[in-house]
PDB file of C-alpha atoms in Angstrom:
ATOM      1  CA  MET A   1      34.991 -44.654 -94.388  1.00  0.00           C
ATOM      2  CA  PRO A   2      37.580 -45.893 -92.020  1.00  0.00           C
ATOM      3  CA  ASP A   3      37.589 -49.610 -90.869  1.00  0.00           C
ATOM      4  CA  ILE A   4      36.047 -50.060 -87.487  1.00  0.00           C
ATOM      5  CA  THR A   5      36.507 -53.376 -85.768  1.00  0.00           C
ATOM      6  CA  VAL A   6      34.080 -54.193 -83.076  1.00  0.00           C
ATOM      7  CA  LYS A   7      35.184 -56.420 -80.235  1.00  0.00           C
ATOM      8  CA  PRO A   8      32.560 -58.368 -78.342  1.00  0.00           C
ATOM      9  CA  VAL A   9      32.409 -57.650 -74.545  1.00  0.00           C
ATOM     10  CA  ILE A  10      32.672 -60.707 -72.534  1.00  0.00           C
ATOM     11  CA  LYS A  11      31.228 -60.718 -69.319  1.00  0.00           C
ATOM     12  CA  PRO A  12      32.775 -62.875 -66.590  1.00  0.00           C
ATOM     13  CA  GLU A  13      30.585 -65.769 -65.500  1.00  0.00           C
ATOM     14  CA  LEU A  14      29.197 -65.294 -62.165  1.00  0.00           C
ATOM     15  CA  LYS A  15      29.436 -68.368 -60.064  1.00  0.00           C
ATOM     16  CA  VAL A  16      26.626 -68.713 -57.563  1.00  0.00           C
ATOM     17  CA  GLU A  17      27.908 -69.867 -54.345  1.00  0.00           C
ATOM     18  CA  ARG A  18      26.048 -72.441 -52.479  1.00  0.00           C
ATOM     19  CA  PRO A  19      24.325 -71.324 -49.162  1.00  0.00           C
ATOM     20  CA  ARG A  20      26.245 -72.248 -46.114  1.00  0.00           C
ATOM     21  CA  LEU A  21      24.587 -75.131 -44.187  1.00  0.00           C
ATOM     22  CA  TYR A  22      23.748 -75.241 -40.376  1.00  0.00           C
ATOM     23  CA  LYS A  23      23.599 -78.257 -38.209  1.00  0.00           C
ATOM     24  CA  VAL A  24      20.603 -78.381 -35.630  1.00  0.00           C
ATOM     25  CA  ILE A  25      21.844 -79.995 -32.541  1.00  0.00           C
ATOM     26  CA  LEU A  26      19.871 -81.620 -29.774  1.00  0.00           C
ATOM     27  CA  LEU A  27      21.338 -81.011 -26.290  1.00  0.00           C
ATOM     28  CA  ASN A  28      20.695 -83.670 -23.479  1.00  0.00           C
ATOM     29  CA  ASP A  29      19.130 -82.783 -20.485  1.00  0.00           C
ATOM     30  CA  ASP A  30      18.133 -84.828 -17.308  1.00  0.00           C
ATOM     31  CA  TYR A  31      14.618 -83.429 -16.919  1.00  0.00           C
ATOM     32  CA  THR A  32      12.753 -83.863 -20.305  1.00  0.00           C
ATOM     33  CA  PRO A  33      11.153 -87.185 -20.649  1.00  0.00           C
ATOM     34  CA  ARG A  34      12.414 -89.303 -23.386  1.00  0.00           C
ATOM     35  CA  GLU A  35       8.828 -89.700 -24.842  1.00  0.00           C
ATOM     36  CA  PHE A  36       8.534 -86.084 -25.274  1.00  0.00           C
ATOM     37  CA  VAL A  37      11.722 -85.665 -26.981  1.00  0.00           C
ATOM     38  CA  VAL A  38      10.721 -88.368 -29.656  1.00  0.00           C
ATOM     39  CA  ARG A  39       7.414 -86.611 -30.120  1.00  0.00           C
ATOM     40  CA  VAL A  40       9.218 -83.191 -30.676  1.00  0.00           C
ATOM     41  CA  LEU A  41      11.527 -84.835 -33.253  1.00  0.00           C
ATOM     42  CA  LYS A  42       8.660 -86.643 -35.039  1.00  0.00           C
ATOM     43  CA  ALA A  43       6.746 -83.343 -35.206  1.00  0.00           C
ATOM     44  CA  GLU A  44       9.247 -80.816 -36.028  1.00  0.00           C
ATOM     45  CA  PHE A  45      11.819 -82.854 -38.181  1.00  0.00           C
ATOM     46  CA  ARG A  46       9.335 -85.386 -39.695  1.00  0.00           C
ATOM     47  CA  MET A  47      11.188 -88.396 -38.316  1.00  0.00           C
ATOM     48  CA  THR A  48       9.981 -91.823 -37.929  1.00  0.00           C
ATOM     49  CA  GLU A  49       9.610 -93.317 -34.429  1.00  0.00           C
ATOM     50  CA  GLY A  50      12.750 -95.286 -34.992  1.00  0.00           C
ATOM     51  CA  GLN A  51      14.825 -92.237 -36.165  1.00  0.00           C
ATOM     52  CA  ALA A  52      13.547 -90.092 -33.522  1.00  0.00           C
ATOM     53  CA  HIS A  53      14.326 -92.735 -30.845  1.00  0.00           C
ATOM     54  CA  ALA A  54      17.827 -93.247 -32.256  1.00  0.00           C
ATOM     55  CA  VAL A  55      18.402 -89.510 -31.996  1.00  0.00           C
ATOM     56  CA  MET A  56      17.177 -89.351 -28.591  1.00  0.00           C
ATOM     57  CA  VAL A  57      19.256 -92.107 -27.314  1.00  0.00           C
ATOM     58  CA  THR A  58      22.475 -90.633 -28.985  1.00  0.00           C
ATOM     59  CA  ALA A  59      21.985 -87.431 -27.445  1.00  0.00           C
ATOM     60  CA  HIS A  60      21.177 -89.021 -24.095  1.00  0.00           C
ATOM     61  CA  THR A  61      24.435 -91.032 -24.061  1.00  0.00           C
ATOM     62  CA  LYS A  62      26.648 -88.570 -25.787  1.00  0.00           C
ATOM     63  CA  GLY A  63      25.309 -85.339 -24.524  1.00  0.00           C
ATOM     64  CA  LEU A  64      24.237 -83.995 -27.864  1.00  0.00           C
ATOM     65  CA  CYS A  65      23.257 -85.345 -31.275  1.00  0.00           C
ATOM     66  CA  VAL A  66      23.091 -83.678 -34.791  1.00  0.00           C
ATOM     67  CA  VAL A  67      19.581 -83.819 -35.688  1.00  0.00           C
ATOM     68  CA  ALA A  68      19.668 -82.625 -39.239  1.00  0.00           C
ATOM     69  CA  VAL A  69      21.425 -80.032 -41.454  1.00  0.00           C
ATOM     70  CA  PHE A  70      19.539 -77.117 -43.340  1.00  0.00           C
ATOM     71  CA  THR A  71      20.327 -73.749 -44.576  1.00  0.00           C
ATOM     72  CA  LYS A  72      20.597 -71.122 -41.973  1.00  0.00           C
ATOM     73  CA  ASP A  73      17.160 -69.656 -41.921  1.00  0.00           C
ATOM     74  CA  ILE A  74      15.531 -73.075 -41.780  1.00  0.00           C
ATOM     75  CA  ALA A  75      17.919 -74.503 -39.108  1.00  0.00           C
ATOM     76  CA  GLU A  76      17.306 -71.517 -36.894  1.00  0.00           C
ATOM     77  CA  THR A  77      13.508 -71.763 -37.259  1.00  0.00           C
ATOM     78  CA  LYS A  78      13.329 -75.580 -36.624  1.00  0.00           C
ATOM     79  CA  ALA A  79      15.645 -75.265 -33.605  1.00  0.00           C
ATOM     80  CA  THR A  80      13.477 -72.288 -32.219  1.00  0.00           C
ATOM     81  CA  ARG A  81      10.259 -74.037 -32.721  1.00  0.00           C
ATOM     82  CA  ALA A  82      11.364 -77.252 -31.347  1.00  0.00           C
ATOM     83  CA  THR A  83      12.750 -75.343 -28.243  1.00  0.00           C
ATOM     84  CA  ASP A  84       9.677 -73.347 -27.915  1.00  0.00           C
ATOM     85  CA  MET A  85       7.489 -76.618 -28.089  1.00  0.00           C
ATOM     86  CA  ALA A  86       9.427 -77.917 -25.105  1.00  0.00           C
ATOM     87  CA  GLN A  87       9.275 -74.667 -23.008  1.00  0.00           C
ATOM     88  CA  SER A  88       5.542 -74.398 -23.609  1.00  0.00           C
ATOM     89  CA  LYS A  89       5.238 -77.644 -21.832  1.00  0.00           C
ATOM     90  CA  GLY A  90       7.519 -76.500 -18.969  1.00  0.00           C
ATOM     91  CA  TYR A  91      10.674 -78.583 -20.266  1.00  0.00           C
ATOM     92  CA  PRO A  92      14.347 -77.340 -20.542  1.00  0.00           C
ATOM     93  CA  LEU A  93      15.035 -79.124 -23.811  1.00  0.00           C
ATOM     94  CA  GLN A  94      17.198 -77.238 -26.154  1.00  0.00           C
ATOM     95  CA  PHE A  95      18.013 -77.264 -29.847  1.00  0.00           C
ATOM     96  CA  ILE A  96      20.911 -75.082 -31.155  1.00  0.00           C
ATOM     97  CA  THR A  97      22.448 -74.391 -34.485  1.00  0.00           C
ATOM     98  CA  GLU A  98      25.886 -74.094 -35.510  1.00  0.00           C
ATOM     99  CA  PRO A  99      27.671 -73.897 -38.920  1.00  0.00           C
ATOM    100  CA  GLU A 100      28.620 -77.107 -40.648  1.00  0.00           C
ATOM    101  CA  GLU A 101      32.163 -77.375 -41.656  1.00  0.00           C
TER     102      GLU A 101
END
């Protein structure tokens, strides 16, 4: 019988890439009451009164503010729900998403 050598097959390790993150951004407008913005931030993003107020003031003074960072699906869902909440009350408040660098 001939000698047969068997070499083990080494599979390359697959590295799982982390999902890309997206920022949810609050855009300032001159029509939505500040109290309502705070209410939306508390309801949708689970912020405290102080956190929501700080985000609202930053958006008011700078024109926009990053609210939170999530995976794409979660960021888009939260931005859509928060914008829809404002539109249902007749306010032009908008939340958008963009990739984090």
